[in-house]
GROMACS .gro file of C-alpha atoms in nm:
model
  388
    1MET     CA    1   1.336  -1.842   0.166
    2LYS     CA    2   1.617  -1.798   0.351
    3LYS     CA    3   1.866  -1.594   0.241
    4ILE     CA    4   2.069  -1.817   0.177
    5THR     CA    5   2.496  -1.498   0.188
    6CYS     CA    6   2.355  -1.479   0.586
    7CYS     CA    7   2.305  -1.879   0.686
    8LEU     CA    8   2.652  -1.941   0.480
    9PHE     CA    9   2.838  -1.793   0.710
   10THR     CA   10   2.759  -2.027   0.985
   11LEU     CA   11   2.903  -2.374   0.796
   12THR     CA   12   3.202  -2.196   0.856
   13LEU     CA   13   3.119  -2.287   1.281
   14PHE     CA   14   3.161  -2.626   1.161
   15SER     CA   15   3.468  -2.630   1.025
   16ILE     CA   16   3.672  -2.528   1.330
   17THR     CA   17   3.569  -2.832   1.524
   18ALA     CA   18   3.497  -3.017   1.255
   19PHE     CA   19   3.674  -3.359   1.167
   20ALA     CA   20   3.859  -3.413   0.883
   21GLN     CA   21   3.649  -3.432   0.587
   22SER     CA   22   3.545  -3.766   0.384
   23ALA     CA   23   3.723  -3.802   0.103
   24ALA     CA   24   3.422  -3.877  -0.101
   25VAL     CA   25   3.250  -3.555  -0.082
   26ASP     CA   26   3.430  -3.270  -0.282
   27LYS     CA   27   3.295  -2.945  -0.045
   28ASN     CA   28   3.329  -2.707  -0.380
   29LYS     CA   29   3.040  -2.946  -0.513
   30VAL     CA   30   2.795  -2.915  -0.174
   31MET     CA   31   2.884  -2.539  -0.217
   32ASP     CA   32   2.725  -2.461  -0.553
   33PHE     CA   33   2.476  -2.639  -0.435
   34PHE     CA   34   2.420  -2.425  -0.181
   35GLN     CA   35   2.450  -2.126  -0.415
   36SER     CA   36   2.245  -2.232  -0.661
   37GLN     CA   37   1.890  -2.329  -0.433
   38GLN     CA   38   1.979  -2.698  -0.519
   39PHE     CA   39   1.894  -2.845  -0.167
   40ASP     CA   40   1.714  -3.190  -0.248
   41GLU     CA   41   2.041  -3.238  -0.430
   42ALA     CA   42   2.275  -3.146  -0.139
   43VAL     CA   43   2.092  -3.420   0.059
   44SER     CA   44   2.077  -3.610  -0.189
   45TYR     CA   45   2.480  -3.577  -0.239
   46LEU     CA   46   2.513  -3.530   0.118
   47THR     CA   47   2.318  -3.910   0.210
   48PRO     CA   48   2.518  -4.159   0.151
   49ALA     CA   49   2.837  -4.010   0.309
   50ILE     CA   50   2.731  -3.971   0.570
   51ALA     CA   51   2.614  -4.341   0.621
   52ALA     CA   52   2.945  -4.427   0.587
   53ASP     CA   53   3.063  -4.173   0.835
   54THR     CA   54   2.802  -4.049   1.093
   55LYS     CA   55   3.013  -3.891   1.369
   56ASN     CA   56   3.153  -3.596   1.053
   57VAL     CA   57   3.070  -3.281   1.204
   58GLN     CA   58   3.134  -3.134   0.953
   59LEU     CA   59   2.939  -3.324   0.708
   60LEU     CA   60   2.642  -3.301   0.974
   61GLY     CA   61   2.654  -2.952   0.945
   62TYR     CA   62   2.579  -2.948   0.607
   63LEU     CA   63   2.302  -3.122   0.562
   64GLY     CA   64   2.147  -2.978   0.868
   65TYR     CA   65   2.139  -2.678   0.711
   66ALA     CA   66   2.094  -2.781   0.350
   67HIS     CA   67   1.766  -2.963   0.538
   68TYR     CA   68   1.713  -2.582   0.766
   69MET     CA   69   1.707  -2.376   0.451
   70ASN     CA   70   1.473  -2.665   0.232
   71ASP     CA   71   1.173  -2.533   0.533
   72ASN     CA   72   1.302  -2.951   0.666
   73THR     CA   73   1.347  -2.869   1.042
   74ARG     CA   74   1.233  -3.267   1.171
   75GLU     CA   75   1.463  -3.307   0.961
   76ALA     CA   76   1.747  -3.010   1.060
   77GLU     CA   77   1.620  -3.030   1.393
   78ASN     CA   78   1.730  -3.456   1.404
   79VAL     CA   79   2.063  -3.407   1.214
   80TYR     CA   80   2.194  -3.054   1.444
   81ARG     CA   81   2.076  -3.334   1.771
   82GLN     CA   82   2.312  -3.580   1.611
   83ILE     CA   83   2.603  -3.363   1.588
   84VAL     CA   84   2.607  -3.235   1.976
   85LEU     CA   85   2.583  -3.573   2.092
   86VAL     CA   86   2.919  -3.622   1.909
   87ASP     CA   87   3.060  -3.279   1.984
   88PRO     CA   88   2.814  -3.118   2.279
   89ASP     CA   89   2.999  -2.827   2.238
   90ASN     CA   90   2.942  -2.745   1.914
   91ILE     CA   91   2.810  -2.326   1.920
   92ALA     CA   92   2.591  -2.343   1.566
   93ALA     CA   93   2.447  -2.685   1.666
   94LEU     CA   94   2.278  -2.537   1.926
   95GLN     CA   95   2.194  -2.166   1.758
   96TYR     CA   96   2.019  -2.391   1.508
   97LEU     CA   97   1.886  -2.621   1.762
   98ALA     CA   98   1.745  -2.276   2.006
   99LEU     CA   99   1.691  -2.073   1.702
  100LEU     CA  100   1.406  -2.453   1.582
  101THR     CA  101   1.285  -2.541   1.921
  102LYS     CA  102   1.159  -2.162   2.034
  103ASN     CA  103   0.818  -2.194   1.938
  104ASP     CA  104   0.753  -2.526   1.974
  105SER     CA  105   0.957  -2.673   2.314
  106PRO     CA  106   1.097  -2.359   2.430
  107ASN     CA  107   1.208  -2.569   2.696
  108GLU     CA  108   1.429  -2.754   2.553
  109ALA     CA  109   1.570  -2.362   2.380
  110LEU     CA  110   1.589  -2.260   2.777
  111GLN     CA  111   1.818  -2.527   2.768
  112TYR     CA  112   2.010  -2.481   2.377
  113THR     CA  113   2.008  -2.151   2.518
  114ARG     CA  114   2.215  -2.184   2.866
  115ARG     CA  115   2.458  -2.396   2.649
  116LEU     CA  116   2.534  -2.113   2.426
  117ILE     CA  117   2.579  -1.920   2.712
  118LEU     CA  118   2.813  -2.074   2.941
  119LEU     CA  119   3.012  -2.136   2.631
  120ARG     CA  120   3.049  -1.783   2.462
  121PRO     CA  121   2.954  -1.537   2.853
  122ALA     CA  122   3.024  -1.284   2.629
  123LYS     CA  123   2.810  -1.231   2.364
  124ALA     CA  124   2.503  -1.016   2.403
  125GLY     CA  125   2.237  -1.206   2.195
  126TYR     CA  126   2.250  -1.535   2.381
  127TYR     CA  127   2.102  -1.325   2.683
  128ARG     CA  128   1.861  -1.130   2.488
  129SER     CA  129   1.718  -1.438   2.316
  130MET     CA  130   1.698  -1.608   2.707
  131GLY     CA  131   1.485  -1.274   2.705
  132GLU     CA  132   1.225  -1.323   2.461
  133LEU     CA  133   1.194  -1.675   2.568
  134PHE     CA  134   1.133  -1.598   2.933
  135LYS     CA  135   0.923  -1.322   2.759
  136ARG     CA  136   0.737  -1.597   2.619
  137LYS     CA  137   0.673  -1.781   2.904
  138ASP     CA  138   0.489  -1.413   3.089
  139GLU     CA  139   0.854  -1.441   3.293
  140GLN     CA  140   0.835  -1.097   3.342
  141ASP     CA  141   1.151  -1.073   3.622
  142SER     CA  142   1.356  -1.328   3.393
  143ALA     CA  143   1.310  -1.163   3.109
  144PHE     CA  144   1.414  -0.823   3.248
  145VAL     CA  145   1.780  -0.979   3.390
  146TYR     CA  146   1.887  -1.157   3.077
  147PHE     CA  147   1.754  -0.803   2.867
  148SER     CA  148   1.935  -0.617   3.136
  149LYS     CA  149   2.212  -0.820   3.119
  150ALA     CA  150   2.123  -0.835   2.694
  151TYR     CA  151   2.170  -0.397   2.678
  152SER     CA  152   2.476  -0.387   2.952
  153LEU     CA  153   2.668  -0.649   2.766
  154ALA     CA  154   2.557  -0.459   2.415
  155PRO     CA  155   2.356  -0.082   2.432
  156LYS     CA  156   2.404   0.010   2.079
  157ASP     CA  157   2.279  -0.304   1.986
  158TYR     CA  158   1.924  -0.170   1.898
  159LYS     CA  159   1.782  -0.492   1.919
  160ASN     CA  160   1.845  -0.534   2.323
  161GLY     CA  161   1.794  -0.165   2.413
  162VAL     CA  162   1.433  -0.245   2.163
  163GLY     CA  163   1.400  -0.569   2.457
  164LEU     CA  164   1.470  -0.474   2.769
  165ALA     CA  165   1.306  -0.106   2.722
  166ASP     CA  166   0.925  -0.379   2.576
  167VAL     CA  167   1.002  -0.492   2.930
  168LEU     CA  168   0.967  -0.249   3.103
  169ILE     CA  169   0.689  -0.153   2.978
  170ASP     CA  170   0.493  -0.469   3.048
  171ARG     CA  171   0.688  -0.361   3.372
  172LYS     CA  172   0.518  -0.025   3.447
  173GLU     CA  173   0.889   0.101   3.469
  174TYR     CA  174   0.808   0.415   3.212
  175THR     CA  175   1.070   0.713   3.321
  176ARG     CA  176   1.369   0.356   3.244
  177ALA     CA  177   1.249   0.270   2.921
  178ASP     CA  178   1.215   0.620   2.851
  179SER     CA  179   1.592   0.655   2.903
  180VAL     CA  180   1.697   0.375   2.696
  181THR     CA  181   1.424   0.438   2.397
  182GLU     CA  182   1.530   0.780   2.406
  183ALA     CA  183   1.932   0.680   2.362
  184GLY     CA  184   1.802   0.461   2.083
  185LEU     CA  185   1.649   0.786   1.901
  186GLU     CA  186   1.957   0.950   2.020
  187GLN     CA  187   2.133   0.698   1.775
  188ASP     CA  188   1.861   0.633   1.495
  189SER     CA  189   1.621   0.875   1.490
  190VAL     CA  190   1.390   0.751   1.257
  191ASN     CA  191   1.474   0.363   1.442
  192LEU     CA  192   1.078   0.302   1.405
  193SER     CA  193   1.086  -0.064   1.687
  194PHE     CA  194   1.193   0.290   1.928
  195LEU     CA  195   0.872   0.466   1.814
  196LYS     CA  196   0.724   0.250   1.868
  197LEU     CA  197   0.778   0.228   2.219
  198ARG     CA  198   0.836   0.573   2.276
  199ILE     CA  199   0.493   0.628   2.232
  200ARG     CA  200   0.346   0.260   2.401
  201SER     CA  201   0.538   0.420   2.715
  202ALA     CA  202   0.361   0.686   2.730
  203TYR     CA  203   0.001   0.630   2.617
  204ASN     CA  204   0.034   0.385   2.911
  205ALA     CA  205   0.159   0.657   3.197
  206GLY     CA  206  -0.109   0.866   3.118
  207ASP     CA  207   0.112   1.089   2.915
  208PHE     CA  208  -0.035   1.151   2.622
  209GLN     CA  209   0.145   1.491   2.549
  210ASN     CA  210   0.487   1.324   2.459
  211LEU     CA  211   0.386   1.046   2.154
  212ARG     CA  212   0.235   1.380   1.983
  213THR     CA  213   0.716   1.438   1.913
  214PRO     CA  214   0.822   0.968   1.802
  215GLY     CA  215   0.432   1.003   1.636
  216GLU     CA  216   0.476   1.296   1.428
  217GLN     CA  217   0.804   1.111   1.329
  218ILE     CA  218   0.601   0.843   1.237
  219ILE     CA  219   0.400   0.978   1.003
  220ARG     CA  220   0.643   1.207   0.815
  221MET     CA  221   0.809   0.869   0.751
  222GLY     CA  222   0.567   0.768   0.641
  223GLU     CA  223   0.532   0.412   0.769
  224SER     CA  224   0.200   0.305   0.919
  225PRO     CA  225   0.166   0.111   1.311
  226LEU     CA  226  -0.176   0.060   1.339
  227THR     CA  227  -0.174   0.033   1.720
  228ALA     CA  228   0.145   0.293   1.793
  229LEU     CA  229  -0.064   0.549   1.587
  230THR     CA  230  -0.423   0.474   1.732
  231GLN     CA  231  -0.279   0.603   2.019
  232LEU     CA  232  -0.177   0.837   1.869
  233LEU     CA  233  -0.455   0.972   1.807
  234ILE     CA  234  -0.679   0.917   2.102
  235GLY     CA  235  -0.381   1.043   2.319
  236TYR     CA  236  -0.505   1.377   2.039
  237TYR     CA  237  -0.853   1.303   2.173
  238ASN     CA  238  -0.776   1.349   2.522
  239LEU     CA  239  -0.576   1.653   2.437
  240LYS     CA  240  -0.868   1.784   2.330
  241LEU     CA  241  -0.649   1.813   1.955
  242TYR     CA  242  -0.986   1.771   1.758
  243SER     CA  243  -0.817   1.871   1.458
  244ASP     CA  244  -0.541   1.713   1.501
  245CYS     CA  245  -0.750   1.343   1.586
  246ILE     CA  246  -0.914   1.348   1.305
  247ARG     CA  247  -0.579   1.466   1.045
  248VAL     CA  248  -0.393   1.094   1.231
  249CYS     CA  249  -0.778   0.942   1.106
  250GLU     CA  250  -0.756   1.002   0.807
  251TYR     CA  251  -0.363   0.967   0.761
  252LEU     CA  252  -0.436   0.588   0.936
  253ASN     CA  253  -0.738   0.507   0.623
  254ASP     CA  254  -0.566   0.684   0.341
  255LYS     CA  255  -0.309   0.360   0.459
  256GLY     CA  256  -0.600   0.166   0.391
  257TYR     CA  257  -0.636   0.102   0.764
  258MET     CA  258  -1.108   0.158   0.784
  259VAL     CA  259  -1.111  -0.047   1.125
  260ASP     CA  260  -1.333   0.096   1.383
  261ASN     CA  261  -1.218   0.224   1.594
  262VAL     CA  262  -0.984   0.444   1.423
  263ILE     CA  263  -1.356   0.545   1.261
  264TYR     CA  264  -1.521   0.596   1.611
  265TYR     CA  265  -1.286   0.869   1.747
  266GLU     CA  266  -1.254   1.030   1.392
  267ALA     CA  267  -1.654   1.067   1.415
  268LYS     CA  268  -1.621   1.129   1.850
  269ALA     CA  269  -1.367   1.467   1.751
  270TRP     CA  270  -1.648   1.593   1.442
  271ALA     CA  271  -1.939   1.547   1.715
  272LYS     CA  272  -1.666   1.745   1.936
  273LEU     CA  273  -1.619   2.047   1.610
  274LYS     CA  274  -1.991   2.023   1.603
  275ASP     CA  275  -2.005   1.854   1.279
  276TYR     CA  276  -2.244   1.664   1.391
  277ASP     CA  277  -2.400   1.537   0.997
  278LYS     CA  278  -2.034   1.433   1.003
  279SER     CA  279  -1.966   1.255   1.303
  280ASN     CA  280  -2.345   1.060   1.208
  281ALA     CA  281  -2.165   0.939   0.875
  282LEU     CA  282  -1.884   0.808   1.038
  283LEU     CA  283  -2.074   0.642   1.317
  284ARG     CA  284  -2.263   0.438   1.046
  285VAL     CA  285  -1.986   0.347   0.909
  286CYS     CA  286  -1.878   0.193   1.223
  287VAL     CA  287  -2.169   0.023   1.205
  288ASN     CA  288  -2.153  -0.201   0.953
  289LEU     CA  289  -1.742  -0.281   1.059
  290SER     CA  290  -1.830  -0.390   1.309
  291ILE     CA  291  -2.150  -0.588   1.185
  292SER     CA  292  -1.999  -0.924   0.995
  293LYS     CA  293  -2.193  -0.991   0.613
  294SER     CA  294  -2.301  -1.330   0.750
  295ALA     CA  295  -2.475  -1.148   0.984
  296GLU     CA  296  -2.738  -1.056   0.743
  297MET     CA  297  -2.801  -1.440   0.694
  298TYR     CA  298  -2.891  -1.498   1.064
  299TYR     CA  299  -3.125  -1.260   1.073
  300TYR     CA  300  -3.305  -1.383   0.801
  301ASN     CA  301  -3.222  -1.745   0.909
  302LEU     CA  302  -3.386  -1.584   1.249
  303ALA     CA  303  -3.742  -1.478   1.091
  304LEU     CA  304  -3.761  -1.791   0.823
  305ASN     CA  305  -3.733  -1.986   1.155
  306TYR     CA  306  -4.038  -1.705   1.386
  307GLU     CA  307  -4.237  -1.770   0.993
  308SER     CA  308  -4.255  -2.130   1.067
  309LEU     CA  309  -4.448  -2.083   1.430
  310LYS     CA  310  -4.632  -1.818   1.300
  311GLN     CA  311  -4.495  -1.564   1.478
  312TYR     CA  312  -4.481  -1.275   1.187
  313ALA     CA  313  -4.415  -1.058   1.418
  314LYS     CA  314  -4.133  -1.114   1.537
  315ALA     CA  315  -4.050  -1.245   1.161
  316ILE     CA  316  -4.048  -0.882   1.080
  317ASN     CA  317  -3.870  -0.767   1.332
  318GLN     CA  318  -3.585  -1.024   1.190
  319TYR     CA  319  -3.604  -0.890   0.816
  320ASP     CA  320  -3.697  -0.518   0.962
  321THR     CA  321  -3.302  -0.563   1.183
  322ALA     CA  322  -3.166  -0.706   0.874
  323TYR     CA  323  -3.256  -0.406   0.633
  324TYR     CA  324  -3.195  -0.217   0.842
  325LEU     CA  325  -2.804  -0.341   0.896
  326PHE     CA  326  -2.813  -0.394   0.526
  327LYS     CA  327  -3.007  -0.258   0.349
  328ASN     CA  328  -3.135  -0.574   0.179
  329PRO     CA  329  -3.392  -0.493  -0.037
  330VAL     CA  330  -3.540  -0.865  -0.057
  331MET     CA  331  -3.556  -0.779   0.340
  332ASN     CA  332  -3.846  -0.526   0.220
  333TYR     CA  333  -4.044  -0.776   0.084
  334ASN     CA  334  -4.036  -1.059   0.309
  335CYS     CA  335  -4.204  -0.822   0.501
  336GLY     CA  336  -4.477  -0.637   0.297
  337ARG     CA  337  -4.522  -1.031   0.209
  338ILE     CA  338  -4.599  -1.141   0.602
  339ALA     CA  339  -4.804  -0.853   0.596
  340GLU     CA  340  -5.011  -0.936   0.275
  341ALA     CA  341  -5.090  -1.286   0.350
  342HIS     CA  342  -5.092  -1.398   0.696
  343LEU     CA  343  -5.135  -1.023   0.821
  344HIS     CA  344  -5.366  -0.883   0.633
  345ASN     CA  345  -5.233  -0.553   0.637
  346MET     CA  346  -5.295  -0.371   0.345
  347GLN     CA  347  -5.126  -0.115   0.485
  348GLN     CA  348  -4.849  -0.242   0.634
  349ALA     CA  349  -4.818  -0.402   0.305
  350GLN     CA  350  -4.809  -0.141   0.110
  351LYS     CA  351  -4.523   0.050   0.285
  352TYR     CA  352  -4.287  -0.200   0.256
  353TYR     CA  353  -4.358  -0.351  -0.075
  354GLN     CA  354  -4.296   0.054  -0.208
  355ARG     CA  355  -3.987   0.052  -0.028
  356TYR     CA  356  -3.879  -0.260  -0.221
  357ILE     CA  357  -3.998  -0.147  -0.562
  358ALA     CA  358  -3.756   0.231  -0.493
  359GLU     CA  359  -3.508  -0.005  -0.415
  360ALA     CA  360  -3.541  -0.360  -0.615
  361LYS     CA  361  -3.257  -0.512  -0.942
  362PRO     CA  362  -3.365  -0.839  -0.945
  363THR     CA  363  -3.180  -1.012  -1.136
  364GLU     CA  364  -3.307  -1.390  -1.090
  365ALA     CA  365  -3.591  -1.574  -1.179
  366ASP     CA  366  -3.755  -1.578  -0.942
  367GLU     CA  367  -3.771  -1.294  -0.785
  368ILE     CA  368  -3.813  -1.051  -1.165
  369LYS     CA  369  -4.152  -1.309  -1.090
  370ALA     CA  370  -4.229  -1.163  -0.749
  371TYR     CA  371  -4.095  -0.784  -0.848
  372ALA     CA  372  -4.348  -0.756  -1.122
  373TYR     CA  373  -4.631  -0.908  -0.915
  374VAL     CA  374  -4.479  -0.664  -0.685
  375LYS     CA  375  -4.519  -0.277  -0.919
  376GLU     CA  376  -4.832  -0.406  -1.060
  377ARG     CA  377  -5.074  -0.413  -0.802
  378TRP     CA  378  -4.819  -0.180  -0.502
  379GLY     CA  379  -4.641   0.001  -0.744
  380LYS     CA  380  -4.873   0.326  -0.769
  381LYS     CA  381  -4.981   0.505  -0.377
  382LYS     CA  382  -5.345   0.473  -0.429
  383THR     CA  383  -5.625   0.367  -0.114
  384THR     CA  384  -5.812   0.165  -0.336
  385ALA     CA  385  -5.446  -0.058  -0.348
  386ALA     CA  386  -5.489  -0.104   0.088
  387LYS     CA  387  -5.863  -0.186   0.060
  388LYS     CA  388  -5.786  -0.507  -0.218
   0.00000   0.00000   0.00000
């Protein structure tokens, strides 16, 4: 649920330009509803009064707020549109409409934000909002203009610096972006947004040395933004600082990021340090992470289809692949079954069956029965078994 304290201030904006409040509504009662988060009750209480006074901006503001806080965005939009019809310059209604339309109707949000800029041309936040809308539309030049204006009006508001640096990096203006992020970090050396942008700028510019300071600051803070720290570890790898690369990889692993790209670079770093066993173990983890578990079922069904087509060698190949990737011993049983029953290759059957016996732990009745058969007939390595 959205915080009430920050939104209640917005309600006062309606009072500034409001018509006289209806005598049928007790403002204190409405505020009590809001403080106790009884938004349905507030809607029920306000609706009859608004029906009798459809142009009362203050009551409409209360109703729009109640709908908004109740996550009923469609009704909130309708109410705020009604306010703008009555009072086209109502700041609060325009702000809510810009907020409510920015995802589904960004062009409409642009119009509301433009109106806000005309009404309050010195307010940096409106220019920043316009920049964000243009960035979403991938109109980088326009986004740059508005973020620049926001930053010039309020350079100490970190959100303006973050927006401007972000679009400068998109424009490959890395030196200018760095000047903005460094200015922000001078004010707040642990601002995660600026630290991530500093890393992104250095990484995109191929300036791997300058990844180190912001990256290590993030680690000291105990934060774990995956993209930024992945860029850091790749930077360490490219700088041939393989132990540092491994350290960052293990830090991310400890934070729960067991992702193939991180483990891949750790494997590469161990190989550079000539510990090939560790590298291979990690590469096998990468293989398992990069292939979906559902792939086992796909290989299994491919094998069944090849069996039905009497293409037994291809069927065994699919079962073999499934076993190699997911280590399900039943796949070895299926290979042995085909070799025995269809290919009449007892030596091949024995090889697969003995692998199956060594690993299988059957629980289902059908598999228990099959396992008993295999163990009885093929459990001992006898050359006579293959001749039967």
